[in-house]
Coordinates of C-alpha atoms and ligand atoms in Angstrom, one line a residue:
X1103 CA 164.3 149.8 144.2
X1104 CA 163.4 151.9 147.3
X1105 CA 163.1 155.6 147.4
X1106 CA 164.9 157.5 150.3
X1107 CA 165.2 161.1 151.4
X1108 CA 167.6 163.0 154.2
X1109 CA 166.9 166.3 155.5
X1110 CA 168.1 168.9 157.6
X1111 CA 166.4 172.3 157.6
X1112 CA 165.7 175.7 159.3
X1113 CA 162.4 174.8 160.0
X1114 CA 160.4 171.8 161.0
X1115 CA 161.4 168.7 158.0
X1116 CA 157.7 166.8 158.7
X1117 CA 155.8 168.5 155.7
X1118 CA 159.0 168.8 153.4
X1119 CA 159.4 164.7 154.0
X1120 CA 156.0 163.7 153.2
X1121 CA 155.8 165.9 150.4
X1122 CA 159.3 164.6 149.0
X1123 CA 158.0 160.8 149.4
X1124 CA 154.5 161.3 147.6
X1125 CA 157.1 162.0 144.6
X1126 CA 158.8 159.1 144.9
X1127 CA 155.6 156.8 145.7
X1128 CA 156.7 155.1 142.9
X1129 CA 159.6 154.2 143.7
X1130 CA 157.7 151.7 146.3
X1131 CA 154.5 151.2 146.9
X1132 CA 154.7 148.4 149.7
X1133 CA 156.0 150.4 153.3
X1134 CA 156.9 153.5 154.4
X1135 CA 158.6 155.4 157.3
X1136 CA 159.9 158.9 158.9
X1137 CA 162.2 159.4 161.6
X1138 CA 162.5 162.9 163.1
X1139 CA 164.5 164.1 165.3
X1140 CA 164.4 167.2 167.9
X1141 CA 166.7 166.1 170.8
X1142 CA 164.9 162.6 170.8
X1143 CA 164.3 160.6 167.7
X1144 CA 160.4 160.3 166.9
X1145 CA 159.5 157.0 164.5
X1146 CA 156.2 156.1 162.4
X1147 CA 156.6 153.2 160.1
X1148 CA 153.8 150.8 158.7
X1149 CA 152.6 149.0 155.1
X1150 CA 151.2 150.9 153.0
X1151 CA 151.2 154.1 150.6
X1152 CA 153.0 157.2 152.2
X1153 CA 149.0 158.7 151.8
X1154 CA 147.6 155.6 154.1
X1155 CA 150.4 156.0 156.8
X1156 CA 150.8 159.6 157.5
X1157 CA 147.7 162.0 158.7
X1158 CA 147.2 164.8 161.0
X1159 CA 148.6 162.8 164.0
X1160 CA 151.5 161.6 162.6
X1161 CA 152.5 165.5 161.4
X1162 CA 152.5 166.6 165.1
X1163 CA 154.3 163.6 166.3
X1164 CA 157.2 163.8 164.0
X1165 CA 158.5 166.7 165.5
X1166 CA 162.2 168.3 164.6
X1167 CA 164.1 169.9 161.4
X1168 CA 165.9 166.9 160.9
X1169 CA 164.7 163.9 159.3
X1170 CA 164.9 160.7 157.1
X1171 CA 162.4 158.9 154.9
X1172 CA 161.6 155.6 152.7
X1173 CA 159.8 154.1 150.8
X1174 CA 159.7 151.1 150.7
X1175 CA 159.5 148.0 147.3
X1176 CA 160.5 144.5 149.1
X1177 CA 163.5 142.3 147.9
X1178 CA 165.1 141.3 150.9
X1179 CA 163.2 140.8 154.0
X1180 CA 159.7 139.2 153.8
X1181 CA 157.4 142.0 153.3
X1182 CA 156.6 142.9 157.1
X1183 CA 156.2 146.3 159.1
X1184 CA 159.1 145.4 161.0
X1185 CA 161.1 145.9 157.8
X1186 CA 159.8 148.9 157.1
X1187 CA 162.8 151.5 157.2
X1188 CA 164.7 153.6 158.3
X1189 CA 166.6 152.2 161.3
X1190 CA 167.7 153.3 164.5
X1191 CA 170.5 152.5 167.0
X1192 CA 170.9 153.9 170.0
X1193 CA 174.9 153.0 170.1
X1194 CA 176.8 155.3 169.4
X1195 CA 175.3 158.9 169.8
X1196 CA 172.2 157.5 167.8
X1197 CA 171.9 156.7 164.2
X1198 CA 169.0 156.4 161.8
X1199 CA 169.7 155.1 158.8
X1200 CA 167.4 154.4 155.1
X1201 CA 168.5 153.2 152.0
X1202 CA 168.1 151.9 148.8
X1203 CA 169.7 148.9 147.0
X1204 CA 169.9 145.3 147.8
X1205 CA 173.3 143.8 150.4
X1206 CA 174.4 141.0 148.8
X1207 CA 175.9 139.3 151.2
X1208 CA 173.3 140.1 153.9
X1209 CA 173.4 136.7 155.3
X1210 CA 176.4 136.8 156.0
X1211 CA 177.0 140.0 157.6
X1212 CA 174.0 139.5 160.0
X1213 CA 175.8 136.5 161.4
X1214 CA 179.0 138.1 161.4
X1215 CA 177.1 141.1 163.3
X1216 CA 175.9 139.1 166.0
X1217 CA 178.8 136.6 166.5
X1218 CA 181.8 139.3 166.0
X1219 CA 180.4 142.2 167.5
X1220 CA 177.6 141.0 169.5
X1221 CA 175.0 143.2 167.7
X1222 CA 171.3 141.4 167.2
X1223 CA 169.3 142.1 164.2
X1224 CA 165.5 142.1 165.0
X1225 CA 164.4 142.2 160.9
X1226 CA 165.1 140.9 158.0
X1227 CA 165.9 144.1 155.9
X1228 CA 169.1 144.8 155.0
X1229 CA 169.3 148.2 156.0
X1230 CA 169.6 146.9 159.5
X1231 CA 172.8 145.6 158.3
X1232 CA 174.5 148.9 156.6
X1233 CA 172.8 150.9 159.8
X1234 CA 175.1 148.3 162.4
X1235 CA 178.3 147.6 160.4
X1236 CA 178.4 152.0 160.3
X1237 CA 177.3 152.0 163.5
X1238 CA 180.4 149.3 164.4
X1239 CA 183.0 151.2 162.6
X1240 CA 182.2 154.6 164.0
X1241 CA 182.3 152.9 167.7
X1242 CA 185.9 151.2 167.0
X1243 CA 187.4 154.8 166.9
X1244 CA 186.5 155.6 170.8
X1245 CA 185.9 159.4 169.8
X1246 CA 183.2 161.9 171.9
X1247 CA 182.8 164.2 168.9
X1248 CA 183.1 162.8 165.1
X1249 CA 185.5 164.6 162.4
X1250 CA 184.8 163.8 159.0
X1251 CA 187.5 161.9 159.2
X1252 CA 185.7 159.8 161.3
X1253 CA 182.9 159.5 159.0
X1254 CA 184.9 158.8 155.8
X1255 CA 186.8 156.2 158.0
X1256 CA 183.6 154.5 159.3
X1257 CA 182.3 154.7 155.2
X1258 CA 185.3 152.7 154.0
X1259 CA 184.1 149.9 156.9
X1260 CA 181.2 150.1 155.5
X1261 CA 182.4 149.7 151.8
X1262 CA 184.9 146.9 152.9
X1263 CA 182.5 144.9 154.0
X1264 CA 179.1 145.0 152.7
X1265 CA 179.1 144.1 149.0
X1266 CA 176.1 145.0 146.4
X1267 CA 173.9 147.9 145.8
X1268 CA 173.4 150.9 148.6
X1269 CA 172.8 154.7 148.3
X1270 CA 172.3 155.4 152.2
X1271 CA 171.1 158.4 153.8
X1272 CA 172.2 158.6 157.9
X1273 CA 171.4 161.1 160.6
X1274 CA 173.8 160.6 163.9
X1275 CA 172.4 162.3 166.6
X1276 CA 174.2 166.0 167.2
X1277 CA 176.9 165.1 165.0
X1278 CA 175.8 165.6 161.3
X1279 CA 174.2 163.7 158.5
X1280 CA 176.0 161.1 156.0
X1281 CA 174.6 160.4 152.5
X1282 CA 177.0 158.1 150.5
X1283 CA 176.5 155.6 147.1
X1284 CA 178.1 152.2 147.1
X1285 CA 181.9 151.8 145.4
X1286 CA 179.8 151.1 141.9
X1287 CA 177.0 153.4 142.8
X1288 CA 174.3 151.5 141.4
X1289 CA 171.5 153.9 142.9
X1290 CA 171.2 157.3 142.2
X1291 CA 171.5 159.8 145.0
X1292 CA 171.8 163.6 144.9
X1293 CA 171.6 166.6 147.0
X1294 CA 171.1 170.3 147.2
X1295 CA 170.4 173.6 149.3
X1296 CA 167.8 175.6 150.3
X1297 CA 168.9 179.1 150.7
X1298 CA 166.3 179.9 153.7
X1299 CA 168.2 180.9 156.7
X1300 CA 172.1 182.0 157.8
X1301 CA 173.1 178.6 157.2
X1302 CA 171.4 176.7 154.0
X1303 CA 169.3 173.6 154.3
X1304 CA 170.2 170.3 152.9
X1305 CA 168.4 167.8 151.1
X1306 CA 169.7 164.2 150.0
X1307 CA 167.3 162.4 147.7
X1308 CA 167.0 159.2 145.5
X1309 CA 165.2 161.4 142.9
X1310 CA 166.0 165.1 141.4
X1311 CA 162.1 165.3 141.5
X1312 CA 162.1 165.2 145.2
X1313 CA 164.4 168.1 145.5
X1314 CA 162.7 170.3 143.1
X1315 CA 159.5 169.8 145.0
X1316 CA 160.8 170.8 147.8
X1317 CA 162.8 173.9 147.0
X1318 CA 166.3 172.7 147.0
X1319 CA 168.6 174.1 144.6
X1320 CA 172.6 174.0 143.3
X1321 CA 171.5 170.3 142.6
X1322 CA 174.0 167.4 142.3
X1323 CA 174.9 163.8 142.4
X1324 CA 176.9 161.7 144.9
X1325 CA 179.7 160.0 142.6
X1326 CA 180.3 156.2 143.2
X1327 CA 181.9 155.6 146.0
X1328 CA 181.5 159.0 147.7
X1329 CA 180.4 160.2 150.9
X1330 CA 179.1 163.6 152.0
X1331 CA 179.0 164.5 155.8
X1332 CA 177.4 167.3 157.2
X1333 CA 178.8 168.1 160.5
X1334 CA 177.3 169.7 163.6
X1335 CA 177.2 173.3 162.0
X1336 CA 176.2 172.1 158.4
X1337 CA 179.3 172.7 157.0
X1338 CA 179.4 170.3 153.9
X1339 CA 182.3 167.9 153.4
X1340 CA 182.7 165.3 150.7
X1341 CA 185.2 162.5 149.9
X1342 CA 185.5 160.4 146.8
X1343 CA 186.6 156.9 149.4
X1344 CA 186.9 154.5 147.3
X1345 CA 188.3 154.3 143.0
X1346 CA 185.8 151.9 140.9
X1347 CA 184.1 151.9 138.1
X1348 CA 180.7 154.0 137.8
X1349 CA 178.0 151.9 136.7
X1350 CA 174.9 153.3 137.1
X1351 CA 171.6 151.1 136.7
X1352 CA 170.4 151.0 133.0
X1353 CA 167.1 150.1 134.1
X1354 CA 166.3 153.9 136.2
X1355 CA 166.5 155.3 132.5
X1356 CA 164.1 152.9 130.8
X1357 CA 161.6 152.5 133.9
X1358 CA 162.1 153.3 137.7
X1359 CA 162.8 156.7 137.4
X1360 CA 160.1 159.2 137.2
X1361 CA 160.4 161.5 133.5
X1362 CA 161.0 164.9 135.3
X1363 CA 163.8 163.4 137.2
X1364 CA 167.9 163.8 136.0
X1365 CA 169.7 160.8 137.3
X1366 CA 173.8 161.2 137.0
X1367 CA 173.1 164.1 134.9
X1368 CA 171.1 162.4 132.4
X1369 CA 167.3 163.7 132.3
X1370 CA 165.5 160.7 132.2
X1371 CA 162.7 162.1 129.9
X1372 CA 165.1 162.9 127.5
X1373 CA 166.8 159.6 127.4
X1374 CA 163.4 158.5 126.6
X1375 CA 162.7 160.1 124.0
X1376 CA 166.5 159.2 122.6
X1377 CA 165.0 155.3 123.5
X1378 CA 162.0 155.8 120.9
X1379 CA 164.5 157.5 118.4
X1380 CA 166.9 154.3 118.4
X1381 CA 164.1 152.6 118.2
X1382 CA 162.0 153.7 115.2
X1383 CA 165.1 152.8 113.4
X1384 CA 165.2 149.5 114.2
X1385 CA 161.0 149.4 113.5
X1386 CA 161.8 150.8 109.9
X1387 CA 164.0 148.5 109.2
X1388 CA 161.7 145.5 110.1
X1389 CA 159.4 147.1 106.9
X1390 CA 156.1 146.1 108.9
X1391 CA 152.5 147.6 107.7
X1392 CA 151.4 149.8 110.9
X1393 CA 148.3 151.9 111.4
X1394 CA 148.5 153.3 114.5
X1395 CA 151.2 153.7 117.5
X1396 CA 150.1 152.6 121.0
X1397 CA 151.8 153.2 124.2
X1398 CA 151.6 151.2 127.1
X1399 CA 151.0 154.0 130.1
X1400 CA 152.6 155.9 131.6
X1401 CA 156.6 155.3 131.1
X1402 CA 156.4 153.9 127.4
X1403 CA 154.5 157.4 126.3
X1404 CA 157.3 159.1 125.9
X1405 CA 159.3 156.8 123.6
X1406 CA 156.3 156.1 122.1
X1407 CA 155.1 159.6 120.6
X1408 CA 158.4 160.0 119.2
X1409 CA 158.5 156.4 117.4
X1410 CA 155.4 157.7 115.8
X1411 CA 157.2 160.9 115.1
X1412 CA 159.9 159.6 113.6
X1413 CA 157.9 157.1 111.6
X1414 CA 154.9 159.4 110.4
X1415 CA 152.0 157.4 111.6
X1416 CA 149.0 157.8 113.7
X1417 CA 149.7 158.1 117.8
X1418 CA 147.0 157.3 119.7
X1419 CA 146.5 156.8 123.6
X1420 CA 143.9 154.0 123.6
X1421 CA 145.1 151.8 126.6
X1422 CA 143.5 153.7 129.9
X1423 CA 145.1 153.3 133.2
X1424 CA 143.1 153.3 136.1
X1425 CA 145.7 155.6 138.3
X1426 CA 144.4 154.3 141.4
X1427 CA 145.5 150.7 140.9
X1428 CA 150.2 150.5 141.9
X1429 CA 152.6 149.4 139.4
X1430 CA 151.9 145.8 138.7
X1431 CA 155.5 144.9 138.3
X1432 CA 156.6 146.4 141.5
X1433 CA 153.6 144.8 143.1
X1434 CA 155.5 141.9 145.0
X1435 CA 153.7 138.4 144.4
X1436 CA 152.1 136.8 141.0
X1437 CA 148.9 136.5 141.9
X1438 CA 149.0 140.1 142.1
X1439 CA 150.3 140.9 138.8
X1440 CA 148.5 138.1 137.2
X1441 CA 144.6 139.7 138.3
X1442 CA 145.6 143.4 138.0
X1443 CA 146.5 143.6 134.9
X1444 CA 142.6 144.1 133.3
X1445 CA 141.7 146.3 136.7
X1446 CA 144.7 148.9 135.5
X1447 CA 144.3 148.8 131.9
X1448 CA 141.1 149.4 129.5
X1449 CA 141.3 149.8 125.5
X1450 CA 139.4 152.2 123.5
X1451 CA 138.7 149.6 121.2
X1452 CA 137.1 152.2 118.2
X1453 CA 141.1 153.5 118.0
X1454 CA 142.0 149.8 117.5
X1455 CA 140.1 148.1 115.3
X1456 CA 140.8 146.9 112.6
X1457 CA 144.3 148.3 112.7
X1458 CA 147.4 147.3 112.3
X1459 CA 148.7 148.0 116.0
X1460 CA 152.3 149.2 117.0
X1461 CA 152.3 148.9 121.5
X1462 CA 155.2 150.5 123.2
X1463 CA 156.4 149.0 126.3
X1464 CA 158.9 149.6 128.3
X1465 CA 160.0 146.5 129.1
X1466 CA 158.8 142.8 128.3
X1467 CA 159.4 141.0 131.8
X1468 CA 157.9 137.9 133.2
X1469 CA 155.5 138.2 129.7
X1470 CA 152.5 138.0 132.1
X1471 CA 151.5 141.9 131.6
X1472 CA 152.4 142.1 128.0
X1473 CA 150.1 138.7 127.1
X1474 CA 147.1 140.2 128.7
X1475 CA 147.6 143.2 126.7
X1476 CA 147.7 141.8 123.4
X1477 CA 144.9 139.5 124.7
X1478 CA 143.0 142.9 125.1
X1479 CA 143.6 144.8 121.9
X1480 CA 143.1 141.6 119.4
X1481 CA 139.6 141.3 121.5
X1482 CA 138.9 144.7 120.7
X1483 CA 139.4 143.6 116.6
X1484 CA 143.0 145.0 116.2
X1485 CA 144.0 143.2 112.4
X1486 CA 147.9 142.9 114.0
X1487 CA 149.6 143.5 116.8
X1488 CA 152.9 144.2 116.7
X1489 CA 154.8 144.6 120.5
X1490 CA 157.8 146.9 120.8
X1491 CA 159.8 146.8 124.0
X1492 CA 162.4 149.8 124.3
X1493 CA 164.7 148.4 126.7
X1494 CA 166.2 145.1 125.8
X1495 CA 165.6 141.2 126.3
X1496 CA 165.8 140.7 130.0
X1497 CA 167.2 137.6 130.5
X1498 CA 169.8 137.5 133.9
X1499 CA 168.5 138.1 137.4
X1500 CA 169.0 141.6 139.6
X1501 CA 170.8 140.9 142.4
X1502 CA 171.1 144.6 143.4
X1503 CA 167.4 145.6 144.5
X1504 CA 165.0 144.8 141.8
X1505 CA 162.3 142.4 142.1
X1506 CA 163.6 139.6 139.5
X1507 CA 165.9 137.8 140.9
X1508 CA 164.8 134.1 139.3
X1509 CA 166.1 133.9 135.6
X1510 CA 162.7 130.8 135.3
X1511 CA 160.8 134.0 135.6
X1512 CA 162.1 136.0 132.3
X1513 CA 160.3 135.0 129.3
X1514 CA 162.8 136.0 126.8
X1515 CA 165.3 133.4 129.3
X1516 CA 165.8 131.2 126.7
X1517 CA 164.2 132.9 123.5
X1518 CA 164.4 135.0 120.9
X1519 CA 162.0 137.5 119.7
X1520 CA 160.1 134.8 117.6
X1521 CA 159.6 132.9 120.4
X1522 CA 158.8 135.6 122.9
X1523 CA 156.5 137.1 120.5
X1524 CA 154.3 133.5 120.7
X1525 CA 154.8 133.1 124.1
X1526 CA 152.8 136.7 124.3
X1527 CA 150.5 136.2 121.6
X1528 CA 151.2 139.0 118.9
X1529 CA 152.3 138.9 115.9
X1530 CA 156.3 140.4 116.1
X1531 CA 158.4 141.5 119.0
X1532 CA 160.8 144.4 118.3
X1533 CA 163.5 144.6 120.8
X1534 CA 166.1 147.7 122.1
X1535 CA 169.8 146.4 121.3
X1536 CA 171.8 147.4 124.4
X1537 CA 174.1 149.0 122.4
X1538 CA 171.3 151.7 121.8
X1539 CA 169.8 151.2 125.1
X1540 CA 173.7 152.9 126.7
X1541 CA 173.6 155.2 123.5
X1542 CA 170.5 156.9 124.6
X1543 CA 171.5 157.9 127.8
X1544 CA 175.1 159.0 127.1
X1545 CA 173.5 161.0 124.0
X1546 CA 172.7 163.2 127.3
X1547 CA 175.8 162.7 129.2
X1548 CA 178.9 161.5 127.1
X1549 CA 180.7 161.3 130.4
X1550 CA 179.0 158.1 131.5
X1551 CA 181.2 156.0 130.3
X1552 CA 179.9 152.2 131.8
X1553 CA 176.4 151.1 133.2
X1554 CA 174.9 148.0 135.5
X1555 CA 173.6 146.0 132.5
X1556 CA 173.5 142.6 135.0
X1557 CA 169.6 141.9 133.8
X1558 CA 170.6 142.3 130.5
X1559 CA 173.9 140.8 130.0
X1560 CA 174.2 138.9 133.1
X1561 CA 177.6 141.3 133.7
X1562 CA 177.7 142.5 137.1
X1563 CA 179.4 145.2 138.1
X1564 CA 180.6 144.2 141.7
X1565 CA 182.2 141.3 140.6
X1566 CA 181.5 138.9 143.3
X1567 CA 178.0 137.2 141.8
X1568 CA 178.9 133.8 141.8
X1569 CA 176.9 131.0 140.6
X1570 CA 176.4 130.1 144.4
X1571 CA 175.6 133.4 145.0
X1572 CA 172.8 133.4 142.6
X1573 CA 171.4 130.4 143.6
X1574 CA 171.3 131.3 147.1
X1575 CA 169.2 134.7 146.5
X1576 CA 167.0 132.6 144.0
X1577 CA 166.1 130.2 146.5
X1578 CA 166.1 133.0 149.5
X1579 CA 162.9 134.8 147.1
X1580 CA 161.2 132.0 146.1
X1581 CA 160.7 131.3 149.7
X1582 CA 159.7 135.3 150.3
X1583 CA 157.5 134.6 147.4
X1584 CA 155.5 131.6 148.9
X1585 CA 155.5 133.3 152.1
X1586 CA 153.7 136.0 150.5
X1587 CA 151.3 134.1 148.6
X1588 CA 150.7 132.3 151.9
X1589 CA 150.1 135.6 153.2
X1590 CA 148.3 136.6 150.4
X1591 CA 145.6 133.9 150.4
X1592 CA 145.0 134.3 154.2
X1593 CA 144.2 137.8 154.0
X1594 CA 142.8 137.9 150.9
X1595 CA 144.8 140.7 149.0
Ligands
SF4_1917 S1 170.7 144.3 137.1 FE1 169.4 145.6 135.8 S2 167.8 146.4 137.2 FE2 169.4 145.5 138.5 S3 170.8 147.3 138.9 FE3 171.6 146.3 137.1 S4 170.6 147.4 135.3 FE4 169.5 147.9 137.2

């Protein structure tokens, strides 16, 4: 999970672009990067929040009204400022390229770069790889000025050859700007206009959010397997490339994606809410004695206040997060996760004890974050606690951008609730069915017909995740892991 942004506007893109990745901070919290461009192409990358990175200096560098921007949560590639996106080559016309997803067969494609077509990789992200295989099919067609022809030519390259997850935003230097999802498209991606001079602005964006904050309007999303090409004038062209099954990831809806976001048409606040619904159902059924409804802040609030809704009991907000602390399950090693857990969340232990306790999470991952919790509110004197995840067992790993890739890591891997609710200390676990987990989001858009449930179900939509496969990305993070941790314990972080 990355967050990326594309712009091309009447005016200079600097402020629009750092505005439009402070809302989508959360989508990564571990690098970030701009590249302008105003006749050259002007770069500032580093680790880091988008905050830590860009200042006063940086805003009068980044000159030009056309620009791209990322943030940044690891999978592939070890963590370093070299990483960081978006890309540049210099052959042909100049590209810069960001995106977000996870290239399967990376590996692979950065041998067959260099060998094949002579083109050395200098990082480890995979971006580099989408950036150079475009960059490789646009040079094969020996043209001076691109058509979108061209473009939609190069993008089928592009989708012959690098399999997994990738919603890429490109800017080729005076000749247009490409945004296109992968055949499947996994990762959102949407668009829009700014009505601010003769021709409108354009805006491409992992998030809805982004857009709105910056004025774009006439919003809409990139279908799988689409690709949309402004060309040297702005004029907009777009071409459905490639015929596959749209299956959006399940998890954007339960977690990733910020509340006042729509992703594929489905406002992810609302699906929430429709997540807490199916959920109280499930939680009457159970016939458990509960005093008081808990959330787990920020994302399980939402599903949470309508559980309580639904099931006429006491709501109370009595687990305080310290906003300053990141996401601990974006945060990329275990030490990490393990020691920030207390730093990010207090209890208000007078709305707790005593009481039979109802906490709504999101999501019951690793178990890690959800033991400490429970940990916490029996401490304070809670009678019971009672854990209720609204998403699922995750059990399979995410080969397509999300930071579980190890199926040792899950703790429902090999369990049911029983057993997950010992192995976290409370009293019952109360799991989402999938079945309601795709019912709350089509409740919003009926024509979503199939999802990415891989971490679920262990399905995955591209087909190609062999057993090898699997094993080879397992192996490939645990080393990224270790080489973290190394990294970790040297510097102290
Ligand atoms: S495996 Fe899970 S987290 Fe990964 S893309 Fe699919 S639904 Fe999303």
């Amino acid at each position: 999970m990355c967050g990326v942004i594309g712009l091309w506007a009447n005016r200079e893109v600097f402020h629009d672009l750092y505005q439009g990745l402070l809302s989508i901070q959360h989508r990564g919290q571990d690098a970030a990067g701009i590249i302008t461009y105003d006749g050259r192409f002007h770069e500032k990358k580093g680790n880091g929040l988008v905050l830590d990175i860009f200042g006063p200096e940086e805003a009068a560098q980044l000159k030009g009204n056309v620009g791209i921007g990322h943030t940044r949560y690891p999978t592939i590639g070890g963590g370093g400022h070299e990483d960081a996106q978006p890309f540049m080559v210099n052959t042909p016309f100049g590209i810069i390229l960001a995106h977000n997803g996870n290239v399967v067969n990376y590996r692979q494609l950065k041998k067959e770069l260099f060998e094949k077509n002579q083109r050395l990789l200098n990082s480890d992200c995979d971006a580099e790889v989408i950036l150079n295989v475009f960059a490789q099919e646009l040079e094969e067609q020996k043209v001076k000025h691109l058509t979108p022809e061209n473009i939609f030519k190069a993008v089928a390259g592009v989708y012959r050859r690098v399999k997994g997850s990738y919603s890429v935003v490109a800017y080729i230097a005076e000749q247009g700007m490409v945004a296109f999802r992968d055949p499947h498209g996994i990762k959102p991606l949407s668009f829009g206009r700014r009505k601010d001079g003769l021709q409108p602005s354009y805006a491409f964006a992992s998030e809805t959010v982004s857009l709105n904050l910056m004025n774009f309007e006439d919003i809409e999303h990139i279908q799988a397997g689409e690709a949309v090409f402004l060309d040297r004038q702005r004029g907009l062209h777009r071409q459905k490339i490639i015929h596959k099954k749209h299956t959006p990831c399940l998890f954007e809806w339960v977690y990733f994606a910020r509340p006042d976001s729509v992703i594929d048409g489905v406002n992810v606040y609302k699906s929430r809410v429709n997540l807490g619904r199916l959920l109280a159902a499930e939680i009457k059924k159970k016939n458990l004695e509960i005093d008081v409804v808990v959330p787990v802040p920020d994302s399980a609030r939402d599903a949470a206040i309508e559980i309580a809704r639904r099931l006429k009991l006491k709501y109370r907000e009595a687990l305080v997060k310290n906003r300053y602390i990141g996401r601990t399950f974006i945060m990329p090693a275990e030490i990490k996760r393990q020691s920030s857990v207390r730093q990010k969340l207090n209890p208000i232990c007078s709305e707790i004890a005593g009481k039979k306790v109802l906490l709504v999470d999101d999501s019951i991952v690793r178990g890690n974050t959800s033991r400490a919790i429970v940990e916490m509110v029996r401490e304070c004197g809670a009678e019971k606690v009672y854990f209720a995840s609204y998403s699922p067992p995750l059990r399979f790993p995410c080969v397509y951008g999300i930071d579980m890739q190890t199926k040792t890591e899950f703790v429902a891997r090999d369990a049911d609730e029983e057993l997950v609710a010992r192995r976290i200390g409370a009293d019952r676990v109360i799991y989402q069915t999938l079945k309601n987990l795709k019912k709350a989001v089509r409740m919003e858009n009926p024509a979503l017909k199939s999802f990415c449930s891989a971490c679920f179900d262990g399905c995955y939509p591209t087909g190609d995740v062999t057993q090898d496969v699997l094993k080879a990305i397992e192996e490939e993070r645990k080393l990224v892991q270790e080489s973290q941790l190394e990294l970790n314990i040297k510097t102290g972080r």
